[in-house]
Amino acid sequence: MSEDDAQAALKGRELVYGSSAWQEFRTSGRTVCNAGRDSRGYWDVRDGKY
């Protein structure tokens, strides 16, 4: 998958990890991850990794 394809697949989506953790990939480049409490930051795709 190209970096552009990976960005398109994640942008504006929410991933659920198991039953209690999730992560939002906002179109603004911000992210919120919750595995018991909110953790905020930024996301991007570089060198094939997000």
PDB file of C-alpha atoms in Angstrom:
ATOM      1  CA  MET A   1       0.000   0.000   0.000  1.00  0.00           C
ATOM      2  CA  SER A   2       1.372   3.409  -0.899  1.00  0.00           C
ATOM      3  CA  GLU A   3       1.634   6.203   1.654  1.00  0.00           C
ATOM      4  CA  ASP A   4      -1.172   8.082  -0.116  1.00  0.00           C
ATOM      5  CA  ASP A   5      -3.386   4.979   0.030  1.00  0.00           C
ATOM      6  CA  ALA A   6      -2.593   4.482   3.725  1.00  0.00           C
ATOM      7  CA  GLN A   7      -3.469   8.106   4.503  1.00  0.00           C
ATOM      8  CA  ALA A   8      -6.720   7.807   2.559  1.00  0.00           C
ATOM      9  CA  ALA A   9      -7.589   4.579   4.420  1.00  0.00           C
ATOM     10  CA  LEU A  10      -7.019   6.129   7.877  1.00  0.00           C
ATOM     11  CA  LYS A  11      -8.152   9.733   7.437  1.00  0.00           C
ATOM     12  CA  GLY A  12     -11.442  10.370   9.220  1.00  0.00           C
ATOM     13  CA  ARG A  13     -11.659   6.818  10.593  1.00  0.00           C
ATOM     14  CA  GLU A  14     -11.787   5.171  13.991  1.00  0.00           C
ATOM     15  CA  LEU A  15     -10.009   1.894  14.699  1.00  0.00           C
ATOM     16  CA  VAL A  16     -11.109  -0.355  17.539  1.00  0.00           C
ATOM     17  CA  TYR A  17      -8.404  -2.458  19.190  1.00  0.00           C
ATOM     18  CA  GLY A  18     -10.111  -5.265  21.062  1.00  0.00           C
ATOM     19  CA  SER A  19     -13.035  -4.399  23.280  1.00  0.00           C
ATOM     20  CA  SER A  20     -11.692  -1.442  25.240  1.00  0.00           C
ATOM     21  CA  ALA A  21      -9.228   0.582  23.134  1.00  0.00           C
ATOM     22  CA  TRP A  22      -9.795   2.790  20.102  1.00  0.00           C
ATOM     23  CA  GLN A  23      -8.059   5.457  18.030  1.00  0.00           C
ATOM     24  CA  GLU A  24      -9.498   8.244  15.873  1.00  0.00           C
ATOM     25  CA  PHE A  25      -7.509   9.490  12.868  1.00  0.00           C
ATOM     26  CA  ARG A  26      -8.948  12.943  12.262  1.00  0.00           C
ATOM     27  CA  THR A  27      -8.671  14.618   8.871  1.00  0.00           C
ATOM     28  CA  SER A  28      -6.877  17.537  10.534  1.00  0.00           C
ATOM     29  CA  GLY A  29      -3.932  15.260  11.383  1.00  0.00           C
ATOM     30  CA  ARG A  30      -4.889  15.090  15.055  1.00  0.00           C
ATOM     31  CA  THR A  31      -5.453  11.759  16.757  1.00  0.00           C
ATOM     32  CA  VAL A  32      -7.136  10.632  19.944  1.00  0.00           C
ATOM     33  CA  CYS A  33      -6.367   7.201  21.350  1.00  0.00           C
ATOM     34  CA  ASN A  34      -8.148   5.715  24.350  1.00  0.00           C
ATOM     35  CA  ALA A  35      -7.021   2.605  26.219  1.00  0.00           C
ATOM     36  CA  GLY A  36      -8.522   3.582  29.554  1.00  0.00           C
ATOM     37  CA  ARG A  37      -7.925   7.322  29.183  1.00  0.00           C
ATOM     38  CA  ASP A  38      -7.565   9.775  26.297  1.00  0.00           C
ATOM     39  CA  SER A  39      -4.163  10.385  24.760  1.00  0.00           C
ATOM     40  CA  ARG A  40      -3.991  13.129  22.128  1.00  0.00           C
ATOM     41  CA  GLY A  41      -1.439  13.795  19.435  1.00  0.00           C
ATOM     42  CA  TYR A  42      -0.847  13.997  15.698  1.00  0.00           C
ATOM     43  CA  TRP A  43      -0.664  11.315  13.047  1.00  0.00           C
ATOM     44  CA  ASP A  44       0.907  11.014   9.628  1.00  0.00           C
ATOM     45  CA  VAL A  45       2.167   8.302   7.288  1.00  0.00           C
ATOM     46  CA  ARG A  46       5.953   8.234   6.749  1.00  0.00           C
ATOM     47  CA  ASP A  47       8.181   5.525   5.348  1.00  0.00           C
ATOM     48  CA  GLY A  48       5.186   3.198   5.104  1.00  0.00           C
ATOM     49  CA  LYS A  49       4.241   3.557   8.787  1.00  0.00           C
ATOM     50  CA  TYR A  50       1.660   5.681  10.560  1.00  0.00           C
TER      51      TYR A  50
END
